[in-house]
Coordinates of C-alpha atoms (C1' of nucleotides) in Angstrom, one line a residue:
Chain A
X1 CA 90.5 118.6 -138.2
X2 CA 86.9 117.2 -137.7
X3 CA 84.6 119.9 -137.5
X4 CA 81.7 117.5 -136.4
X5 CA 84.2 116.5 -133.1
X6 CA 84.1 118.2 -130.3
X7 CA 87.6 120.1 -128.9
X8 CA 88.2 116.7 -126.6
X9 CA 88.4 117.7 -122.8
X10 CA 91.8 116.8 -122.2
X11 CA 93.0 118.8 -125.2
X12 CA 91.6 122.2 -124.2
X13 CA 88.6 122.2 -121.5
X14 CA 87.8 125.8 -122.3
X15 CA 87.2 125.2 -125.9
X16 CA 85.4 122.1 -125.4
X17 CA 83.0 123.7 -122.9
X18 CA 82.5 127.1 -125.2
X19 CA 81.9 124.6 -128.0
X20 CA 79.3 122.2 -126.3
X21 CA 77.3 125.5 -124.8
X22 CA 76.8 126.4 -128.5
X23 CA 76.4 123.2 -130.6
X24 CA 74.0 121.6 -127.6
X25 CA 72.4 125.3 -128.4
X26 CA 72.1 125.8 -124.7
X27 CA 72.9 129.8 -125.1
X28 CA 75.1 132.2 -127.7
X29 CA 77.1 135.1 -127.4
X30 CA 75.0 138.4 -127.5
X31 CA 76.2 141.6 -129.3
X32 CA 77.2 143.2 -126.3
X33 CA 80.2 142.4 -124.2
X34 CA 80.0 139.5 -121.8
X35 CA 76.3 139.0 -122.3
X36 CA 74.6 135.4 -123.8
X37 CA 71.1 134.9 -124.9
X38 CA 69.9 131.9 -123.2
X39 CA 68.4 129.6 -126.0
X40 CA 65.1 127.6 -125.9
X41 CA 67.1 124.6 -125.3
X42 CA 69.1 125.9 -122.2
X43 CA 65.9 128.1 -120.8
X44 CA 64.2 124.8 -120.8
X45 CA 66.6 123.4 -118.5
X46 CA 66.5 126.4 -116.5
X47 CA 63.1 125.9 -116.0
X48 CA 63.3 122.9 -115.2
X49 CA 65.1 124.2 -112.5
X50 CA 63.0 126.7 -111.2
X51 CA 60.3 124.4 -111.5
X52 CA 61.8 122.6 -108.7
X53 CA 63.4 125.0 -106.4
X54 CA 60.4 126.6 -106.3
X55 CA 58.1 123.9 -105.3
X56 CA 60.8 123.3 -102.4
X57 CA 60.4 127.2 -101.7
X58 CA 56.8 126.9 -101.5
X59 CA 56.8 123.9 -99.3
X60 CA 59.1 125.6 -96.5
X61 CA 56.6 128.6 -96.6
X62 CA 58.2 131.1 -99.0
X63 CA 56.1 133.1 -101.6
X64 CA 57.2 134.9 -104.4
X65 CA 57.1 138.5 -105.3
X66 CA 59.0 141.1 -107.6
X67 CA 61.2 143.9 -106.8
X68 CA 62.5 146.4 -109.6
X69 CA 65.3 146.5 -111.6
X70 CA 66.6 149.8 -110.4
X71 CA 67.8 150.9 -107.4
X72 CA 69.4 154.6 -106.4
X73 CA 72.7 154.4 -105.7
X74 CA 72.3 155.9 -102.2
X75 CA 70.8 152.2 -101.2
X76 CA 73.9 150.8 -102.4
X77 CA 76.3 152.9 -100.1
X78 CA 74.3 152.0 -96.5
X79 CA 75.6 148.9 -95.9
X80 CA 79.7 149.4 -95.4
X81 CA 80.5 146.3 -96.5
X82 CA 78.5 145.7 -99.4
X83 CA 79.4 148.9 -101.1
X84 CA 82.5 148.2 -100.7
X85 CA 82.1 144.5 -102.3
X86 CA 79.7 145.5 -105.0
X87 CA 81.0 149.3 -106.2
X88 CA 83.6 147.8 -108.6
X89 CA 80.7 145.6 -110.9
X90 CA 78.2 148.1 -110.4
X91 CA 76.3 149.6 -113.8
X92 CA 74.9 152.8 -113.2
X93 CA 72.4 154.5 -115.1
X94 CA 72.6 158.6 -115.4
X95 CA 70.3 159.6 -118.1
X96 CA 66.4 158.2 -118.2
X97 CA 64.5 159.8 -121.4
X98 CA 67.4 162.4 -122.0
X99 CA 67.9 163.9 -119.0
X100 CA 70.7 163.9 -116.5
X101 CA 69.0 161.9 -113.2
X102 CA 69.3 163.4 -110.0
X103 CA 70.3 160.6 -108.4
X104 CA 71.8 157.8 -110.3
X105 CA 70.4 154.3 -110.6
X106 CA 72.1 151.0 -110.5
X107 CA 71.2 148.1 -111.9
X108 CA 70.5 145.5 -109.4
X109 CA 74.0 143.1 -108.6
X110 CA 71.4 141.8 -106.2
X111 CA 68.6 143.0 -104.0
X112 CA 69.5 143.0 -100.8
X113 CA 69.3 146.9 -100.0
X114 CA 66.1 147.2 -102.0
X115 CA 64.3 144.7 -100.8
X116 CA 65.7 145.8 -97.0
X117 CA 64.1 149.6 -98.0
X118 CA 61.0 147.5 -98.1
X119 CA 61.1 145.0 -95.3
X120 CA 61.2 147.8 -93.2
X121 CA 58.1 149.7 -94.2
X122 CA 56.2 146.1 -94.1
X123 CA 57.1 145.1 -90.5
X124 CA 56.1 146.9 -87.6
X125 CA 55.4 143.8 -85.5
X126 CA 56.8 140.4 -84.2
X127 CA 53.5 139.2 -85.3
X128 CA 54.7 140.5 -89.1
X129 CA 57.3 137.8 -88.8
X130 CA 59.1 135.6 -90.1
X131 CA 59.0 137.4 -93.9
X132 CA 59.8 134.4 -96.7
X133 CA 60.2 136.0 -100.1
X134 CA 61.9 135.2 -102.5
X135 CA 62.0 136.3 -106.3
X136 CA 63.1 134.8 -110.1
X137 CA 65.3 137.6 -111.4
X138 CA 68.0 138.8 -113.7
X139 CA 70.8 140.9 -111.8
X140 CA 74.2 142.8 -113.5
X141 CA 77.4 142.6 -112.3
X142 CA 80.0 144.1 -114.6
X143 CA 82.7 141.2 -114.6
X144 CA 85.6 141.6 -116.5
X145 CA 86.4 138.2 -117.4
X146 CA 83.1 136.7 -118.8
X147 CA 81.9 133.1 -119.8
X148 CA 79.0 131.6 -120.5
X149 CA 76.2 130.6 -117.5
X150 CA 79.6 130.7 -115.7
X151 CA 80.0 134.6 -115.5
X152 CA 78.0 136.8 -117.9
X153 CA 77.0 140.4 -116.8
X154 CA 73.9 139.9 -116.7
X155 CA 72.3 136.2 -115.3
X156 CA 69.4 134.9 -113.9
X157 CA 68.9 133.4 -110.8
X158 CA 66.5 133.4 -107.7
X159 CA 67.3 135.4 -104.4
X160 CA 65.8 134.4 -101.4
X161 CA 65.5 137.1 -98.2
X162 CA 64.0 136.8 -95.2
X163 CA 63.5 138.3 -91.9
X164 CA 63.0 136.9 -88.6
X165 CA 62.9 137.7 -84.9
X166 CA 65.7 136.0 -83.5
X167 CA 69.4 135.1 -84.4
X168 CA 68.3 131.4 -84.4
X169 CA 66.0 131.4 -86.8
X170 CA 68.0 133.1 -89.4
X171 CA 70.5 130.9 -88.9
X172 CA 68.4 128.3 -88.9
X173 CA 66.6 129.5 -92.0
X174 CA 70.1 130.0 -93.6
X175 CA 70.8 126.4 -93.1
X176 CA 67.7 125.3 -94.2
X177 CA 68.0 126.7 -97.9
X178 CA 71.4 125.2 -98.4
X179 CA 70.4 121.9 -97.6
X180 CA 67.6 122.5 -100.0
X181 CA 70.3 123.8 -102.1
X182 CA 72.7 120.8 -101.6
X183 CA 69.4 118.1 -101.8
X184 CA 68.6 119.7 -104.9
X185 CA 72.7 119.2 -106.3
X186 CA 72.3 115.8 -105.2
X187 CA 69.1 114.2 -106.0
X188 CA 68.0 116.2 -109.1
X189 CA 71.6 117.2 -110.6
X190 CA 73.3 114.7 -109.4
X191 CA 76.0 116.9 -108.6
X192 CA 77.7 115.9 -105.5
X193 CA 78.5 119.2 -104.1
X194 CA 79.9 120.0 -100.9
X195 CA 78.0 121.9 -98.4
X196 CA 79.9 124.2 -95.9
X197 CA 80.5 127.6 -94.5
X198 CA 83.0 131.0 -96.5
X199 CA 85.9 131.9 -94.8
X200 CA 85.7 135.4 -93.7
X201 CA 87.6 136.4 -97.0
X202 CA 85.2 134.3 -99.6
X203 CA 82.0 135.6 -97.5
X204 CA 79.2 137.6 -99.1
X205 CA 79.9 140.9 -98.6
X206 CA 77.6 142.5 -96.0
X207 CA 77.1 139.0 -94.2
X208 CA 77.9 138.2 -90.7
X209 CA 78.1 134.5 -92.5
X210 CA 77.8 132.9 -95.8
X211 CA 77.4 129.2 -96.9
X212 CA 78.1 127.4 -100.0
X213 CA 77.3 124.2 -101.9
X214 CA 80.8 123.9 -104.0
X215 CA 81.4 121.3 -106.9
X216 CA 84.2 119.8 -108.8
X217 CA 83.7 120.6 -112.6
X218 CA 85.4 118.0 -115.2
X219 CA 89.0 119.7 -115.1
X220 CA 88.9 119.4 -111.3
X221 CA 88.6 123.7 -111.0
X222 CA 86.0 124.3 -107.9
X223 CA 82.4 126.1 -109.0
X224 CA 80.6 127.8 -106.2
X225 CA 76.9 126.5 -107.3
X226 CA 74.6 127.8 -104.7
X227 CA 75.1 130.6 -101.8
X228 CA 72.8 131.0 -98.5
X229 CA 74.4 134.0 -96.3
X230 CA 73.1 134.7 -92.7
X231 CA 73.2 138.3 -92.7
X232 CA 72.6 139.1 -89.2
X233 CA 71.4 142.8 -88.1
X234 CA 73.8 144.4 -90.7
X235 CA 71.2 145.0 -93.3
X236 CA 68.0 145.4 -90.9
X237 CA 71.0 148.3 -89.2
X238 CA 71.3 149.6 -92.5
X239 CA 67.8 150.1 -93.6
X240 CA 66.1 150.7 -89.9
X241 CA 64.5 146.9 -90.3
X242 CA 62.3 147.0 -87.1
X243 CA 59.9 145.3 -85.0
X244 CA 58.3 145.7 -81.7
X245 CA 58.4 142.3 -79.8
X246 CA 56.5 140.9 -77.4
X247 CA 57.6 143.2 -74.2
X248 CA 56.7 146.2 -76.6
X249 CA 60.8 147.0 -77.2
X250 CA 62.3 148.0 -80.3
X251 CA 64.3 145.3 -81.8
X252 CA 66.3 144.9 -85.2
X253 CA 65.0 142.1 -87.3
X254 CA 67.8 139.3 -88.5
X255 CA 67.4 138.8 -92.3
X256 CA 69.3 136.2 -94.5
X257 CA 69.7 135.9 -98.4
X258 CA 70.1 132.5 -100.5
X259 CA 70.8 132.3 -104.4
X260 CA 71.1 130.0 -107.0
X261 CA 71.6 131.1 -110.6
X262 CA 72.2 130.0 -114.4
X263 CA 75.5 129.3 -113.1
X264 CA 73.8 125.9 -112.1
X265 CA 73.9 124.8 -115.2
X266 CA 77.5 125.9 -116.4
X267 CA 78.0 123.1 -113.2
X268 CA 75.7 120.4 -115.0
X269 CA 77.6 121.1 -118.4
X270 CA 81.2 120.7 -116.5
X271 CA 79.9 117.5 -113.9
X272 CA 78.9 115.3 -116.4
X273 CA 79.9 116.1 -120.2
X274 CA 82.1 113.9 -122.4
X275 CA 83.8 114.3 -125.5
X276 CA 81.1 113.5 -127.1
X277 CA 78.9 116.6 -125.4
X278 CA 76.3 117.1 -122.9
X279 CA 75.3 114.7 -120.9
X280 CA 71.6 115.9 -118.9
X281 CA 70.3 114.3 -115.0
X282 CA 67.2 112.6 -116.2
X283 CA 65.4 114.8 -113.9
X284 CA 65.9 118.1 -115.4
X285 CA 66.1 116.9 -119.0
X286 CA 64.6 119.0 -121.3
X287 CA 63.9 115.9 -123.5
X288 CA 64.5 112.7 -121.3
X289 CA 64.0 110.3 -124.7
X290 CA 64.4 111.0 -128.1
X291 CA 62.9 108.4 -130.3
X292 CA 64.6 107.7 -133.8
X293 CA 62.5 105.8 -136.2
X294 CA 64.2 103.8 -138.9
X295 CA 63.1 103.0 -142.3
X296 CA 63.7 102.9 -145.7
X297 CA 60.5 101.8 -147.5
X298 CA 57.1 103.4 -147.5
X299 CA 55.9 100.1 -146.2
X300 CA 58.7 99.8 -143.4
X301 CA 57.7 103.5 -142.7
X302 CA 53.9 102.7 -142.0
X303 CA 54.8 100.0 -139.5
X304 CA 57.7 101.5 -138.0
X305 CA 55.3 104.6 -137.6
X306 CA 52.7 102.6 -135.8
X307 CA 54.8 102.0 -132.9
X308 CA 56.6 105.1 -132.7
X309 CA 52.7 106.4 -132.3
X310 CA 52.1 103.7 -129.9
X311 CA 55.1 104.4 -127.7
X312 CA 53.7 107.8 -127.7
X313 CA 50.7 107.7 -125.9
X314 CA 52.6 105.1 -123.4
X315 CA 55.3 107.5 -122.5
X316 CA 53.5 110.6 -122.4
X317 CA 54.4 110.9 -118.4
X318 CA 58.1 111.1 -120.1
X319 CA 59.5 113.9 -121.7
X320 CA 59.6 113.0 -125.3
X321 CA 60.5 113.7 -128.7
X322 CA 60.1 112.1 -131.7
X323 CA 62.8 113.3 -134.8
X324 CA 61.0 111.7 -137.9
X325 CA 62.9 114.8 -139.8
X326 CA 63.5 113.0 -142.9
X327 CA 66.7 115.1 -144.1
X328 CA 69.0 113.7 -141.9
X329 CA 70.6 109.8 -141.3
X330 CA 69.5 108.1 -138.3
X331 CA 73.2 108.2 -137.7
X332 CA 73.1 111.8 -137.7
X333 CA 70.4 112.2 -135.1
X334 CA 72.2 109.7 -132.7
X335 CA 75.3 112.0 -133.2
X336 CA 72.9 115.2 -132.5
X337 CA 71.2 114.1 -129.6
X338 CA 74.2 112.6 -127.5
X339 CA 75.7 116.5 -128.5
X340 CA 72.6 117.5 -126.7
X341 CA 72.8 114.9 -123.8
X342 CA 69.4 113.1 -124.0
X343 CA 69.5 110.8 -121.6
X344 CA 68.0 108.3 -123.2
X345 CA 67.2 107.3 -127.5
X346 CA 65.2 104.5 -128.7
X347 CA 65.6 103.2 -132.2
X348 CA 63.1 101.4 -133.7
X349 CA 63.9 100.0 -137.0
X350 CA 62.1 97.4 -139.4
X351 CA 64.2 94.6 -137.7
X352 CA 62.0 95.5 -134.1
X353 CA 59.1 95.8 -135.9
X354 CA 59.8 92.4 -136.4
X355 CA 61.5 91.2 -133.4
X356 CA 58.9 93.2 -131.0
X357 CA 62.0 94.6 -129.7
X358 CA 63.5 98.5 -129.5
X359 CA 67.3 99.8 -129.5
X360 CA 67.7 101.5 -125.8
X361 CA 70.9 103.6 -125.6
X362 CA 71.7 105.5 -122.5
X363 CA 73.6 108.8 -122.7
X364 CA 75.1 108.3 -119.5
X365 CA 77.7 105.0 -120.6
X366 CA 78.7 105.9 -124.5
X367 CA 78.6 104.1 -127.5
X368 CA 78.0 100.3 -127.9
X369 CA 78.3 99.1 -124.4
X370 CA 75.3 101.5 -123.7
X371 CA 72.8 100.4 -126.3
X372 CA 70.8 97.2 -125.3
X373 CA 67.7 95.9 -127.6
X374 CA 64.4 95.3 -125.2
X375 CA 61.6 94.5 -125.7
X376 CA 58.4 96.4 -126.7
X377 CA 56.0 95.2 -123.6
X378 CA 55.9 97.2 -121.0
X379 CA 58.2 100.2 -122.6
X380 CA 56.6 102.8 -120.1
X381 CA 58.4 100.5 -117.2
X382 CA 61.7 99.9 -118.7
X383 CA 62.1 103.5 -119.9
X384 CA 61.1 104.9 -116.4
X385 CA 63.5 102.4 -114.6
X386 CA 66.4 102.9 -116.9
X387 CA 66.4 106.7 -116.3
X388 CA 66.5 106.6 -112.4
X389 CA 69.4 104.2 -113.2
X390 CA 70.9 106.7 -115.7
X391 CA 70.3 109.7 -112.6
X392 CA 71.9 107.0 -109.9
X393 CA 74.9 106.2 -111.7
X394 CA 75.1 109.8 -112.9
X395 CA 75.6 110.7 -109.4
X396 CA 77.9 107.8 -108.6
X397 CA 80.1 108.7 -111.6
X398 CA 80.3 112.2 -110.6
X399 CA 80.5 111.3 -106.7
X400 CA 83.5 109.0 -107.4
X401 CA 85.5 111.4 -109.8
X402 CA 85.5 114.0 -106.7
X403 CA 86.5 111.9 -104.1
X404 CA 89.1 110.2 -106.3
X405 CA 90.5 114.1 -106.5
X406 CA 90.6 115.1 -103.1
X407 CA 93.8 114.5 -101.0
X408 CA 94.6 115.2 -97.5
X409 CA 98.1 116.1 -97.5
X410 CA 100.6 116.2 -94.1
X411 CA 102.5 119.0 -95.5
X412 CA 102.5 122.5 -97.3
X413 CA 104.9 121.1 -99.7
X414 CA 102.4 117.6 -100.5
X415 CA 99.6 120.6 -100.2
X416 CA 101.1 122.7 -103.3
X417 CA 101.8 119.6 -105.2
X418 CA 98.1 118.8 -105.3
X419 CA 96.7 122.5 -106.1
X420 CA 99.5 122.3 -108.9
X421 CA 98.1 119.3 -110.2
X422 CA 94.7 120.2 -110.0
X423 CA 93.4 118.7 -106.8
X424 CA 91.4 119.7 -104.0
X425 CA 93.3 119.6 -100.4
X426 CA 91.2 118.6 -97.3
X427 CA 93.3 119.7 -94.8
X428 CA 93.3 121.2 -90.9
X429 CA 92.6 124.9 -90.9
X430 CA 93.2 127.6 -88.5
X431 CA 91.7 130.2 -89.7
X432 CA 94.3 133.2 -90.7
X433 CA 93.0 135.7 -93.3
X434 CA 96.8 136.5 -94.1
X435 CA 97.6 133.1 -94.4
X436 CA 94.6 132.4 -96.8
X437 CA 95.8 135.1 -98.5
X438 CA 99.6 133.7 -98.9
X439 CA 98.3 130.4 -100.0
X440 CA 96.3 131.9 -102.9
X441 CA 99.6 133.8 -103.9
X442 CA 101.6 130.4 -103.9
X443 CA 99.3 128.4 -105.4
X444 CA 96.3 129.9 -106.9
X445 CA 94.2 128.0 -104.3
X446 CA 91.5 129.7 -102.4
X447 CA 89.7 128.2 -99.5
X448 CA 86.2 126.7 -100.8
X449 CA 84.6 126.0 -97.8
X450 CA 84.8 124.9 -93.7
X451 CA 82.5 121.6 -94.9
X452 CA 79.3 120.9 -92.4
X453 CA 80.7 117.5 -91.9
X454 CA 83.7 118.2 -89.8
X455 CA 85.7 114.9 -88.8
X456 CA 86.0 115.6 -84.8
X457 CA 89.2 116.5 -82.9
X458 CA 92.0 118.8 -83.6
X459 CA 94.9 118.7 -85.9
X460 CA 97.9 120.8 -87.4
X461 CA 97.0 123.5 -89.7
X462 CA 98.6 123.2 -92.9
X463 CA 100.1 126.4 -93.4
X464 CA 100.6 127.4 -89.5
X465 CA 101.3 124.2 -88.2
X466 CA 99.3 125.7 -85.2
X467 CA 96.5 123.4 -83.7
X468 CA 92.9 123.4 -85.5
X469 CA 89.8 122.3 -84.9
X470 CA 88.4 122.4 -88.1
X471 CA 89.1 120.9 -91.7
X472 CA 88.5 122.9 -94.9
X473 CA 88.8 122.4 -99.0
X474 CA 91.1 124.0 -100.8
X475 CA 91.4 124.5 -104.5
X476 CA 91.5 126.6 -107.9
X477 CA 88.2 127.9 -108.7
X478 CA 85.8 129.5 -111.5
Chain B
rC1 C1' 93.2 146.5 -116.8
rG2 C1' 98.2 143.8 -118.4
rG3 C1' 100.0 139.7 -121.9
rG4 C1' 98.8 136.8 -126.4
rG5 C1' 95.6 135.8 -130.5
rU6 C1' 91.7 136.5 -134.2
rG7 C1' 88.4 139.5 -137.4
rU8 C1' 87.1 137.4 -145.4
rA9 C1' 79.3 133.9 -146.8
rG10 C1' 75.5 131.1 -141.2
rC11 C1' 80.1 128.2 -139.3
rG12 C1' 85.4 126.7 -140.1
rC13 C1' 89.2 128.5 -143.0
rA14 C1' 92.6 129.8 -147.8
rG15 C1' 93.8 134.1 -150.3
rA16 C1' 103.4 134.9 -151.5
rC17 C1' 106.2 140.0 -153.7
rG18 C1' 99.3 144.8 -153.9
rG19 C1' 96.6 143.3 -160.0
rC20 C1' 91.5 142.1 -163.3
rU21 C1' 85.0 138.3 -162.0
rA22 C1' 87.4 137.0 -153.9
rG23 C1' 87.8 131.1 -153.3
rC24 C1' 87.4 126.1 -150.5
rG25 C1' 85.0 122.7 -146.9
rC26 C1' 80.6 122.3 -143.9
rG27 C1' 75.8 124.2 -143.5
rC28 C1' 71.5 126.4 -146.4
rC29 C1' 67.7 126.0 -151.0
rG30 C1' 65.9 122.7 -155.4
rC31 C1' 65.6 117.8 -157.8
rG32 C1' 66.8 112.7 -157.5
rU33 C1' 68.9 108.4 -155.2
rU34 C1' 69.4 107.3 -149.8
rU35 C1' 68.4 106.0 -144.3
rG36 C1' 70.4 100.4 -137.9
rG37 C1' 76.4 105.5 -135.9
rG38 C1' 77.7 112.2 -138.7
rA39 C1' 74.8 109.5 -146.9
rC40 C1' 75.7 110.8 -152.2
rG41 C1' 75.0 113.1 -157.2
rC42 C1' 73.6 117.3 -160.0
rG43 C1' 72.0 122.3 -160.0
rG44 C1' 71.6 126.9 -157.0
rA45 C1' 71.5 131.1 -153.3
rG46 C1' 74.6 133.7 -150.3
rG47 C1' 80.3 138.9 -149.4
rU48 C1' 79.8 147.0 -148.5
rC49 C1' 86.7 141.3 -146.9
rG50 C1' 85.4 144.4 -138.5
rG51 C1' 85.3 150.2 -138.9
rC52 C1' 87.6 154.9 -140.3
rG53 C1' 91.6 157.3 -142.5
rG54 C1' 96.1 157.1 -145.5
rU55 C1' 99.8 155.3 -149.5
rU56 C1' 99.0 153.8 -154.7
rC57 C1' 97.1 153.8 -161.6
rA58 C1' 95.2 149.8 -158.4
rA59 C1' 94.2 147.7 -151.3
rG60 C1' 91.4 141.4 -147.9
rU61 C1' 96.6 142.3 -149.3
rC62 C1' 100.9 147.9 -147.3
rC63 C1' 100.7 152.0 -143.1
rG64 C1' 98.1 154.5 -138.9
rC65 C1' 94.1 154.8 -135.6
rC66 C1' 89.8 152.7 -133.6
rC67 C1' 86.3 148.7 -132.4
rA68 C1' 84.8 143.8 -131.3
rC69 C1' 85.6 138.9 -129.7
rC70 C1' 88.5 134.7 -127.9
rC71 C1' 92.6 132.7 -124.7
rC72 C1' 96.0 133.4 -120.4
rG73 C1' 96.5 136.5 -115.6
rA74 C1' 94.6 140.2 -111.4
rC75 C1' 88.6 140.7 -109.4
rC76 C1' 83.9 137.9 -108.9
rA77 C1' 77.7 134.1 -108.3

RNA sequence: CGGGGUGUAGCGCAGACGGCUAGCGCGCCGCGUUUGGGACGCGGAGGUCGGCGGUUCAAGUCCGCCCACCCCGACCA
């Protein structure tokens, strides 16, 4: 066994994802149960992240703000619903500085009720309205099944809630973030998820409706990557969420909630790695190009030197890193860096010095095929074009592996001969809690989402055979 | 919480039928030679063998209990 090798995909997708997270040093295992320590390597990703999400909060009018970690139990148990989906992965603190509480404390699984406690002390007025917060948190939700960025007790994420005057606009508002959500997939992951609405089952709990952006990971298992959940009047019902409108009458306000969490990058990891490791959107590289020099001689070293300065200063809009460690083998570094999923390396060697060339290899198409020599003029344009053609065929890659994996089958037999094989189904749907329920006993399949995109007509369901209007996604999921 | 597996150096492992100073590979440190796809030589450092208890002249090794982690299921972003 090669210990440098990853586990390949095919031979054990668990192993080779639990092996990448740790080599690309992304995050580790932390001494407690089900917890990871996100590393400097995979917090920079995260940021990168944030960085964007919450420009595109800021530019539809949201602000940030920070609500606490704690919250008494009692908030918890207003909402029916949400107690009753939340109770189970609750942690609950008794004792603060050696004394029994009087009223236990749980840690935030999310903030709806606390943040509702609050709303409602803010707004008094339609005038106080719309209310855009959202905040960059850790919550805890005791899972028993952990992995990491995929489900870890504690993770980070964002959670967006808002309150508005009318049922519209939270819909509308709801609508708006996962398209923000799904843009974001797209054009910055370049993860092709599919946006759509839960089925009443798969909803938030404590929402009057919930949306998803769902991807296909590498082993063709469905990852929920980003939630936006119209919650009606439940919460503003729960926690007295009131405004006086314009007629001077009492109404309840309509809030929503919208997440997005280190889960996201659990879905990078599993839409574009190889055997070889990680393979990082251009965009939200931590490093976009890692620049090897090559020598041997002092002599070769000076020159080789001079334009590995040089390139600096022209690519500082990049991210960039030089590795002159002087340990290691150039072949090592090419090794560690595709582990790590630069999307881009540059060699430069005594032979370009000479030439006025550079070795360009691109993450994104492995090995020979994706090195090219070019040359040194103008290295700021080649290296900026060559990424957004490393991002675009990122996405295409990714784009073309789903669709090639999603079938549309006539029959419940064709429809369990997919799951089993690790498709998706895009099939007519009548919706039928019981019957979602029978298919996940059958096959392990659970109904992803009602896509936004909906084809037009009507059609046979697939398990009822009854007329539908609609078409939905079905499939194994994280 | 059910089923399976694993705990020996930072990582991966070996240590019949109990036996004396616990070993190997990778990594790490030093010196030298190397450097265009995971370099090599020499010399080093590093261990309460997951924990507790028992059997025994003697326990990584046998027995019991506990703990942790991983994988597969039921629940979930």
């Amino acid at each position: 066994m090669d210990e440098k090798k990853l586990t390949p995909k095919a031979e054990n997708y668990s192993e080779w994802y639990n092996q990448l997270v740790q080599r690309a040093e992304l995050a580790d295992y932390a001494p407690v149960r089900g917890c990871m320590v996100v590393r400097p390597y995979g917090w920079s990703l995260w940021e990168n992240i944030q960085a964007i999400l919450d420009q595109r909060f800021k530019a539809t009018g949201h602000v940030n703000a920070a609500f606490p970690l704690f919250i008494p139990l009692s908030f918890m148990e207003k909402e029916k619903e949400h107690v009753e989906g939340f109770s189970p992965e609750l942690a609950v603190v008794t004792i603060g500085g050696g004394t029994e509480l009087e009223e236990p404390l749980v840690v935030r699984p999310t903030s709806e009720t606390i943040i509702g406690h609050m709303y409602a002390k803010w707004i008094q007025s339609y005038r106080d309205l719309p209310v855009l917060i959202n905040q960059w948190a850790n919550v805890v939700r005791w899972e028993m099944r952990t992995r990491l960025f995929l489900r870890t007790l504690e993770f980070y994420w964002q959670e967006g809630h808002t309150a508005h005057a009318t049922a519209e606009e939270a819909e509308a508002e709801t609508l708006q973030m996962l398209n923000i959500y799904a843009d974001f997939a797209y054009n910055e992951a370049a993860v092709p998820v599919i946006p759509g609405r839960k089925s009443e089952t798969e909803k938030f709990a404590g929402a009057v409706r919930s949306y998803t952006i769902e991807a296909m990971m590498g082993d063709k298992k469905a990852l929920q990557a980003g939630t936006s959940h119209n919650l009606g009047q439940n919460f503003a019902k729960a926690f007295d969420i009131q405004y006086l409108d314009e007629n001077n009458t009492l109404q309840y306000c309509w809030t929503t909630s919208w997440g997005l969490s280190t889960r996201f990058i659990g879905a990078i990891i599993m839409t574009h790695g190889d055997d070889q490791g990680l393979v990082l959107p251009p965009r939200l590289a931590p490093i976009q190009v890692v620049i090897v020099p090559i020598f041997r001689k002092d002599e070769e070293k000076t020159q080789v030197m001079a334009v590995v300065e040089r390139f600096k200063s022209e690519l500082s809009t990049f991210r960039i890193k030089v590795d002159d460690r002087t340990e290691v083998t150039p072949g090592f570094k090419f090794n560690e860096w595709e582990l790590r999923g630069v999307p881009l390396r540059l060699e430069i060697g005594p032979k370009d010095v000479a030439n006025n060339t550079v070795a360009l290899a691109r993450r994104d198409i492995p090995g020979r095929e994706g090195k090219s020599f070019v040359s040194q003029e103008d290295i700021a344009g080649t290296v900026g074009a060559m990424l957004e053609t490393i991002q675009a065929n990122m996405l295409a890659n990714a784009t073309q592996c789903r669709d090639e994996n999603i079938h549309q089958p006539e029959d419940y037999e064709a429809f369990k001969e997919i799951i089993a094989a690790d498709g998706w189904c895009y099939v007519w749907w009548k919706p039928n809690d019981e019957n979602e329920a029978r298919i996940k006993e059958d096959t392990k399949a659970t109904l992803r989402c009602i896509p936004r995109e909906q084809p037009g007509g009507t059609g046979k369901c697939i398990f009822s055979g009854e007329e539908a209007t609609e078409k939905a996604y079905f499939a194994r999921a994280y």
